[in-house]
């Protein structure tokens, strides 16, 4: 009996620790999203020579929280012919999968909820499941415009997931590990010159553009093209369900900034060897890439859908596949010394 009590206490304590870590990460990310949304709107406004949000709180910093309250208290409207079960399940799936993807993201050395040895495969699996939320939303709305938006969004997400996958395979070939912490540690050495952005420089641009398309961000926000589809797969949603879609989409954008930071820019590693590493470097790099996402939204005109698909299948797919072959050959025949191959983790 005492043995059973000890075992139960051990597993229950472990469960509480994991639950506490998970809640801490989720709360911090959600609070950060509120201010990132504010920054996104202010950057867009500055490019267009407007003020942007400036009335709610000091400098408008509380605008995102006011919008959150607005969505919470609004009435939830459900179309008469909608499948109510699937209709409400779709935004929940989108939000949940966007949240659980952060389980394997290391913010600093040892600062990760679950340091899986197959963390990259975990991200691939979760990313592929997020498509179901979009499909379910378009189907359950029982309207042709959401359905068309869901089809376009699904095709777009699947198309650019392929390119993103091949780009990450190139990084895995250089590191010899599927663990995100190992990928960061393999970039240690001479500061920014040891990071993977240098040997994998062409793929950084491809990953950034593919991330824009994968997360339905401008100039690739074709599923939400107002002139063609009203507002895409979530056009029939309002109030809290619509908010869950928006939070899930923005959280996926921030996840892409984290992946860019980890895969190509050293994660929490300092850009110069004489400064200490830490989570602040990780945060600053993510902020830089979020700024790039916001600038792309403000500056680049929207693509046509045929241009989008042609870019994904006829340009990015051959380039990323060719890069995998090149890095594999460099690893096999030891070209360029240790420039492309760092299987001995740590440089």
Short mmCIF file of C-alpha atoms in Angstrom, two decimals:
data_model
loop_
_atom_site.label_atom_id
_atom_site.label_comp_id
_atom_site.label_asym_id
_atom_site.label_seq_id
_atom_site.Cartn_x
_atom_site.Cartn_y
_atom_site.Cartn_z
CA UNK A 1 0.00 0.00 0.00
CA UNK A 2 2.86 2.35 0.86
CA UNK A 3 4.50 1.54 -2.50
CA UNK A 4 1.29 2.41 -4.37
CA UNK A 5 1.02 5.68 -2.44
CA UNK A 6 4.61 6.61 -3.33
CA UNK A 7 4.08 5.79 -7.00
CA UNK A 8 0.82 7.76 -7.13
CA UNK A 9 2.48 10.70 -5.36
CA UNK A 10 5.41 10.64 -7.77
CA UNK A 11 3.29 10.61 -10.91
CA UNK A 12 0.81 13.13 -9.51
CA UNK A 13 3.67 15.46 -8.58
CA UNK A 14 5.17 15.08 -12.05
CA UNK A 15 1.78 15.82 -13.57
CA UNK A 16 1.46 19.00 -11.50
CA UNK A 17 4.94 20.18 -12.55
CA UNK A 18 4.20 19.59 -16.24
CA UNK A 19 0.80 21.25 -15.91
CA UNK A 20 2.36 24.28 -14.21
CA UNK A 21 5.04 24.60 -16.89
CA UNK A 22 2.46 24.30 -19.65
CA UNK A 23 0.16 26.92 -18.12
CA UNK A 24 3.09 29.30 -17.63
CA UNK A 25 4.10 29.00 -21.29
CA UNK A 26 0.51 29.40 -22.53
CA UNK A 27 -0.18 32.47 -20.36
CA UNK A 28 3.08 34.18 -21.35
CA UNK A 29 2.45 33.50 -25.03
CA UNK A 30 -1.13 34.79 -24.87
CA UNK A 31 -0.04 38.00 -23.12
CA UNK A 32 2.76 38.43 -25.65
CA UNK A 33 0.26 37.93 -28.49
CA UNK A 34 -1.81 40.87 -27.25
CA UNK A 35 1.16 43.22 -27.52
CA UNK A 36 2.39 41.67 -30.77
CA UNK A 37 -1.02 42.31 -32.33
CA UNK A 38 -0.72 45.91 -31.14
CA UNK A 39 2.77 46.13 -32.68
CA UNK A 40 1.51 44.62 -35.94
CA UNK A 41 -1.20 47.27 -36.21
CA UNK A 42 1.17 50.11 -35.28
CA UNK A 43 3.76 49.03 -37.86
CA UNK A 44 1.11 48.81 -40.55
CA UNK A 45 -0.19 52.24 -39.54
CA UNK A 46 3.29 53.77 -39.60
CA UNK A 47 3.92 52.51 -43.13
CA UNK A 48 0.61 54.09 -44.21
CA UNK A 49 1.40 57.29 -42.25
CA UNK A 50 -1.44 56.73 -39.76
CA UNK A 51 -1.45 56.72 -35.95
CA UNK A 52 -2.95 53.28 -35.46
CA UNK A 53 -4.36 52.26 -32.05
CA UNK A 54 -3.75 55.15 -29.64
CA UNK A 55 -6.86 55.64 -27.49
CA UNK A 56 -7.20 52.64 -25.14
CA UNK A 57 -4.54 52.87 -22.44
CA UNK A 58 -1.20 54.65 -22.70
CA UNK A 59 -0.25 54.89 -26.40
CA UNK A 60 -3.09 52.45 -27.10
CA UNK A 61 -1.29 49.54 -25.40
CA UNK A 62 -4.55 48.10 -24.05
CA UNK A 63 -6.31 48.02 -27.43
CA UNK A 64 -5.82 44.28 -27.86
CA UNK A 65 -7.32 43.58 -24.43
CA UNK A 66 -10.32 45.78 -25.26
CA UNK A 67 -10.80 43.82 -28.50
CA UNK A 68 -10.59 40.59 -26.52
CA UNK A 69 -13.35 41.72 -24.16
CA UNK A 70 -15.44 42.83 -27.13
CA UNK A 71 -15.25 39.39 -28.74
CA UNK A 72 -16.02 37.65 -25.46
CA UNK A 73 -19.23 39.59 -24.73
CA UNK A 74 -20.60 39.61 -28.29
CA UNK A 75 -23.41 37.27 -29.26
CA UNK A 76 -22.42 34.02 -30.95
CA UNK A 77 -24.34 33.73 -34.21
CA UNK A 78 -24.70 30.30 -35.82
CA UNK A 79 -26.05 29.90 -39.38
CA UNK A 80 -29.39 28.08 -39.53
CA UNK A 81 -28.10 25.24 -41.72
CA UNK A 82 -24.76 24.78 -39.98
CA UNK A 83 -23.60 21.58 -38.32
CA UNK A 84 -23.35 23.03 -34.81
CA UNK A 85 -21.09 20.36 -33.37
CA UNK A 86 -18.46 20.64 -36.08
CA UNK A 87 -19.03 24.41 -36.31
CA UNK A 88 -17.85 24.94 -32.72
CA UNK A 89 -15.25 22.18 -32.78
CA UNK A 90 -13.30 23.76 -35.69
CA UNK A 91 -12.06 26.92 -33.89
CA UNK A 92 -11.27 24.87 -30.78
CA UNK A 93 -9.10 22.51 -32.83
CA UNK A 94 -7.32 25.41 -34.51
CA UNK A 95 -6.57 27.04 -31.16
CA UNK A 96 -5.55 23.85 -29.33
CA UNK A 97 -3.13 22.67 -32.01
CA UNK A 98 -1.59 26.15 -32.21
CA UNK A 99 -0.99 26.01 -28.45
CA UNK A 100 0.33 22.45 -28.09
CA UNK A 101 2.96 23.04 -30.80
CA UNK A 102 4.89 25.17 -28.26
CA UNK A 103 5.54 22.12 -26.06
CA UNK A 104 8.84 21.32 -27.82
CA UNK A 105 10.08 24.88 -28.39
CA UNK A 106 13.16 25.62 -26.20
CA UNK A 107 13.33 29.25 -25.04
CA UNK A 108 16.73 28.78 -23.42
CA UNK A 109 19.04 25.91 -22.54
CA UNK A 110 16.76 23.59 -20.54
CA UNK A 111 13.76 25.96 -20.76
CA UNK A 112 11.40 23.65 -22.61
CA UNK A 113 8.25 21.84 -21.50
CA UNK A 114 9.21 18.58 -23.28
CA UNK A 115 12.69 18.15 -24.72
CA UNK A 116 11.68 15.48 -27.25
CA UNK A 117 14.36 13.82 -29.32
CA UNK A 118 11.90 13.95 -32.23
CA UNK A 119 10.74 17.53 -31.68
CA UNK A 120 10.90 18.35 -35.39
CA UNK A 121 8.59 15.42 -36.22
CA UNK A 122 6.23 16.60 -33.48
CA UNK A 123 6.01 20.05 -35.10
CA UNK A 124 5.36 18.43 -38.50
CA UNK A 125 2.58 16.31 -37.03
CA UNK A 126 0.86 19.20 -35.26
CA UNK A 127 1.22 21.46 -38.30
CA UNK A 128 -0.46 18.91 -40.53
CA UNK A 129 -3.36 18.48 -38.09
CA UNK A 130 -4.09 22.24 -38.06
CA UNK A 131 -5.47 21.85 -41.58
CA UNK A 132 -8.46 19.97 -40.17
CA UNK A 133 -9.72 23.01 -38.27
CA UNK A 134 -9.87 25.00 -41.52
CA UNK A 135 -11.61 22.20 -43.42
CA UNK A 136 -14.17 21.65 -40.66
CA UNK A 137 -14.94 25.38 -40.43
CA UNK A 138 -15.60 25.69 -44.16
CA UNK A 139 -17.71 22.53 -44.31
CA UNK A 140 -19.76 23.11 -41.16
CA UNK A 141 -20.75 26.66 -42.14
CA UNK A 142 -22.97 25.26 -44.94
CA UNK A 143 -22.13 28.19 -47.22
CA UNK A 144 -20.25 28.25 -50.51
CA UNK A 145 -17.90 31.13 -49.63
CA UNK A 146 -16.48 29.56 -46.45
CA UNK A 147 -16.22 26.24 -48.28
CA UNK A 148 -14.23 27.79 -51.14
CA UNK A 149 -12.04 29.60 -48.63
CA UNK A 150 -11.41 26.35 -46.77
CA UNK A 151 -10.41 24.56 -49.98
CA UNK A 152 -8.03 27.35 -50.95
CA UNK A 153 -6.52 27.54 -47.47
CA UNK A 154 -6.04 23.77 -47.26
CA UNK A 155 -4.34 23.58 -50.65
CA UNK A 156 -2.13 26.52 -49.74
CA UNK A 157 -1.09 25.13 -46.35
CA UNK A 158 -0.31 21.68 -47.73
CA UNK A 159 1.66 23.11 -50.66
CA UNK A 160 3.99 25.17 -48.51
CA UNK A 161 4.30 22.58 -45.75
CA UNK A 162 6.18 20.46 -48.30
CA UNK A 163 8.74 23.19 -48.95
CA UNK A 164 9.12 23.96 -45.25
CA UNK A 165 9.66 20.26 -44.59
CA UNK A 166 12.48 19.94 -47.13
CA UNK A 167 14.14 23.12 -45.85
CA UNK A 168 14.14 21.74 -42.30
CA UNK A 169 15.53 18.42 -43.57
CA UNK A 170 18.58 20.33 -44.79
CA UNK A 171 19.14 21.67 -41.28
CA UNK A 172 18.65 18.18 -39.83
CA UNK A 173 21.30 16.79 -42.18
CA UNK A 174 23.73 19.41 -40.91
CA UNK A 175 22.97 18.69 -37.24
CA UNK A 176 22.31 14.95 -37.22
CA UNK A 177 19.48 15.36 -34.70
CA UNK A 178 15.72 15.96 -34.59
CA UNK A 179 15.99 17.70 -31.22
CA UNK A 180 15.61 21.50 -31.24
CA UNK A 181 18.06 21.96 -28.36
CA UNK A 182 20.70 20.00 -30.29
CA UNK A 183 20.05 22.14 -33.37
CA UNK A 184 20.74 25.29 -31.34
CA UNK A 185 23.81 23.83 -29.62
CA UNK A 186 25.24 22.80 -33.00
CA UNK A 187 25.33 26.50 -33.93
CA UNK A 188 27.53 27.47 -30.97
CA UNK A 189 31.09 28.62 -31.61
CA UNK A 190 31.92 31.97 -33.19
CA UNK A 191 28.76 33.91 -32.53
CA UNK A 192 26.56 34.86 -35.47
CA UNK A 193 29.06 33.45 -37.99
CA UNK A 194 28.45 29.95 -36.61
CA UNK A 195 24.68 30.08 -37.04
CA UNK A 196 23.00 28.17 -39.84
CA UNK A 197 21.87 31.31 -41.67
CA UNK A 198 25.28 31.43 -43.35
CA UNK A 199 25.60 27.87 -44.76
CA UNK A 200 21.83 27.69 -45.43
CA UNK A 201 21.42 31.30 -46.59
CA UNK A 202 19.19 30.62 -49.65
CA UNK A 203 16.83 28.55 -47.52
CA UNK A 204 16.33 31.34 -44.98
CA UNK A 205 14.53 33.43 -47.62
CA UNK A 206 12.53 30.41 -48.82
CA UNK A 207 11.53 29.49 -45.27
CA UNK A 208 10.42 33.04 -44.50
CA UNK A 209 8.26 33.28 -47.63
CA UNK A 210 6.87 29.77 -47.10
CA UNK A 211 6.01 30.70 -43.52
CA UNK A 212 4.01 33.68 -44.81
CA UNK A 213 2.03 31.37 -47.07
CA UNK A 214 1.66 28.62 -44.46
CA UNK A 215 0.13 31.03 -41.93
CA UNK A 216 -2.11 32.82 -44.48
CA UNK A 217 -0.29 36.11 -43.97
CA UNK A 218 -0.15 38.86 -46.61
CA UNK A 219 0.81 38.85 -49.42
CA UNK A 220 -0.49 35.25 -49.38
CA UNK A 221 -3.76 35.78 -47.50
CA UNK A 222 -5.75 34.32 -50.39
CA UNK A 223 -8.18 32.33 -48.20
CA UNK A 224 -9.32 35.66 -46.70
CA UNK A 225 -9.30 37.71 -49.91
CA UNK A 226 -12.09 40.22 -49.25
CA UNK A 227 -12.68 41.04 -52.91
CA UNK A 228 -13.16 37.37 -53.82
CA UNK A 229 -14.33 35.37 -50.80
CA UNK A 230 -15.69 37.95 -48.33
CA UNK A 231 -13.47 36.69 -45.49
CA UNK A 232 -12.61 33.08 -46.22
CA UNK A 233 -13.38 29.97 -44.20
CA UNK A 234 -14.28 31.89 -41.01
CA UNK A 235 -16.76 34.32 -42.60
CA UNK A 236 -19.75 32.81 -40.75
CA UNK A 237 -18.02 33.01 -37.35
CA UNK A 238 -18.44 35.72 -34.75
CA UNK A 239 -17.56 36.50 -31.16
CA UNK A 240 -15.47 33.92 -29.26
CA UNK A 241 -15.20 31.27 -32.05
CA UNK A 242 -13.86 33.94 -34.42
CA UNK A 243 -11.44 35.06 -31.70
CA UNK A 244 -10.10 31.50 -31.38
CA UNK A 245 -9.35 31.44 -35.11
CA UNK A 246 -7.52 34.75 -34.91
CA UNK A 247 -5.50 33.72 -31.85
CA UNK A 248 -4.59 30.41 -33.49
CA UNK A 249 -3.48 32.14 -36.68
CA UNK A 250 -1.36 34.73 -34.86
CA UNK A 251 0.11 32.06 -32.59
CA UNK A 252 1.16 30.11 -35.69
CA UNK A 253 2.89 33.25 -37.00
CA UNK A 254 4.83 33.61 -33.75
CA UNK A 255 5.69 29.90 -33.87
CA UNK A 256 7.22 30.45 -37.31
CA UNK A 257 9.36 33.28 -35.90
CA UNK A 258 10.52 30.86 -33.18
CA UNK A 259 11.39 28.20 -35.77
CA UNK A 260 13.34 30.73 -37.85
CA UNK A 261 15.23 31.72 -34.71
CA UNK A 262 16.02 28.14 -33.71
CA UNK A 263 16.82 26.68 -37.12
CA UNK A 264 18.91 29.47 -38.62
CA UNK A 265 19.76 32.12 -36.02
CA UNK A 266 21.10 30.28 -33.00
CA UNK A 267 18.07 30.34 -30.72
CA UNK A 268 19.18 31.73 -27.35
CA UNK A 269 22.86 31.97 -28.41
CA UNK A 270 24.56 35.36 -28.30
CA UNK A 271 25.55 36.93 -31.65
CA UNK A 272 29.02 37.68 -30.23
CA UNK A 273 31.06 35.20 -28.25
CA UNK A 274 31.93 37.58 -25.39
CA UNK A 275 28.30 38.24 -24.41
CA UNK A 276 26.33 35.69 -22.34
CA UNK A 277 23.64 33.57 -23.97
CA UNK A 278 20.09 33.77 -22.71
CA UNK A 279 16.38 33.90 -23.37
CA UNK A 280 16.55 37.62 -24.15
CA UNK A 281 18.44 36.85 -27.39
CA UNK A 282 15.72 34.38 -28.32
CA UNK A 283 13.04 37.02 -27.69
CA UNK A 284 14.90 39.74 -29.64
CA UNK A 285 15.36 37.49 -32.66
CA UNK A 286 11.69 36.54 -32.61
CA UNK A 287 10.73 40.22 -32.42
CA UNK A 288 12.92 40.96 -35.44
CA UNK A 289 11.24 38.26 -37.52
CA UNK A 290 7.80 39.36 -36.38
CA UNK A 291 8.71 42.86 -37.58
CA UNK A 292 9.62 41.33 -40.96
CA UNK A 293 6.23 39.57 -41.08
CA UNK A 294 4.50 42.88 -40.31
CA UNK A 295 6.49 44.75 -42.97
CA UNK A 296 5.64 42.13 -45.58
CA UNK A 297 1.98 42.64 -44.71
CA UNK A 298 2.29 46.40 -45.11
CA UNK A 299 4.45 46.62 -48.24
CA UNK A 300 3.84 43.68 -50.58
CA UNK A 301 0.67 43.51 -52.73
CA UNK A 302 -1.45 40.36 -52.61
CA UNK A 303 -0.64 37.52 -55.04
CA UNK A 304 -3.16 35.86 -57.29
CA UNK A 305 -3.95 32.28 -56.33
CA UNK A 306 -2.43 30.79 -59.47
CA UNK A 307 0.76 32.74 -58.81
CA UNK A 308 0.83 31.46 -55.25
CA UNK A 309 0.51 27.80 -56.24
CA UNK A 310 2.97 28.14 -59.10
CA UNK A 311 5.53 29.64 -56.71
CA UNK A 312 5.07 26.80 -54.24
CA UNK A 313 5.16 23.82 -56.61
CA UNK A 314 7.33 25.02 -59.50
CA UNK A 315 9.87 27.18 -57.67
CA UNK A 316 10.11 26.45 -53.96
CA UNK A 317 9.66 22.68 -54.13
CA UNK A 318 12.46 22.08 -56.70
CA UNK A 319 14.78 24.53 -54.93
CA UNK A 320 14.25 23.03 -51.47
CA UNK A 321 14.55 19.46 -52.78
CA UNK A 322 17.74 20.36 -54.63
CA UNK A 323 19.11 21.90 -51.46
CA UNK A 324 18.48 18.67 -49.53
CA UNK A 325 20.46 16.75 -52.18
CA UNK A 326 23.28 19.30 -52.00
CA UNK A 327 23.54 19.21 -48.19
CA UNK A 328 23.33 15.40 -48.19
CA UNK A 329 26.21 15.25 -50.69
CA UNK A 330 28.19 17.75 -48.60
CA UNK A 331 27.65 15.56 -45.54
CA UNK A 332 28.52 12.32 -47.30
CA UNK A 333 31.66 13.53 -49.04
CA UNK A 334 32.69 16.03 -46.34
CA UNK A 335 32.73 19.06 -48.60
CA UNK A 336 33.71 22.43 -47.07
CA UNK A 337 34.99 20.81 -43.87
CA UNK A 338 32.51 21.32 -41.02
CA UNK A 339 30.65 24.17 -42.72
CA UNK A 340 27.59 22.05 -43.48
CA UNK A 341 28.06 19.05 -41.16
CA UNK A 342 28.10 19.45 -37.38
CA UNK A 343 27.12 16.03 -36.18
CA UNK A 344 29.44 16.49 -33.23
CA UNK A 345 26.92 18.76 -31.50
CA UNK A 346 28.44 22.04 -30.38
CA UNK A 347 30.30 22.87 -33.61
#
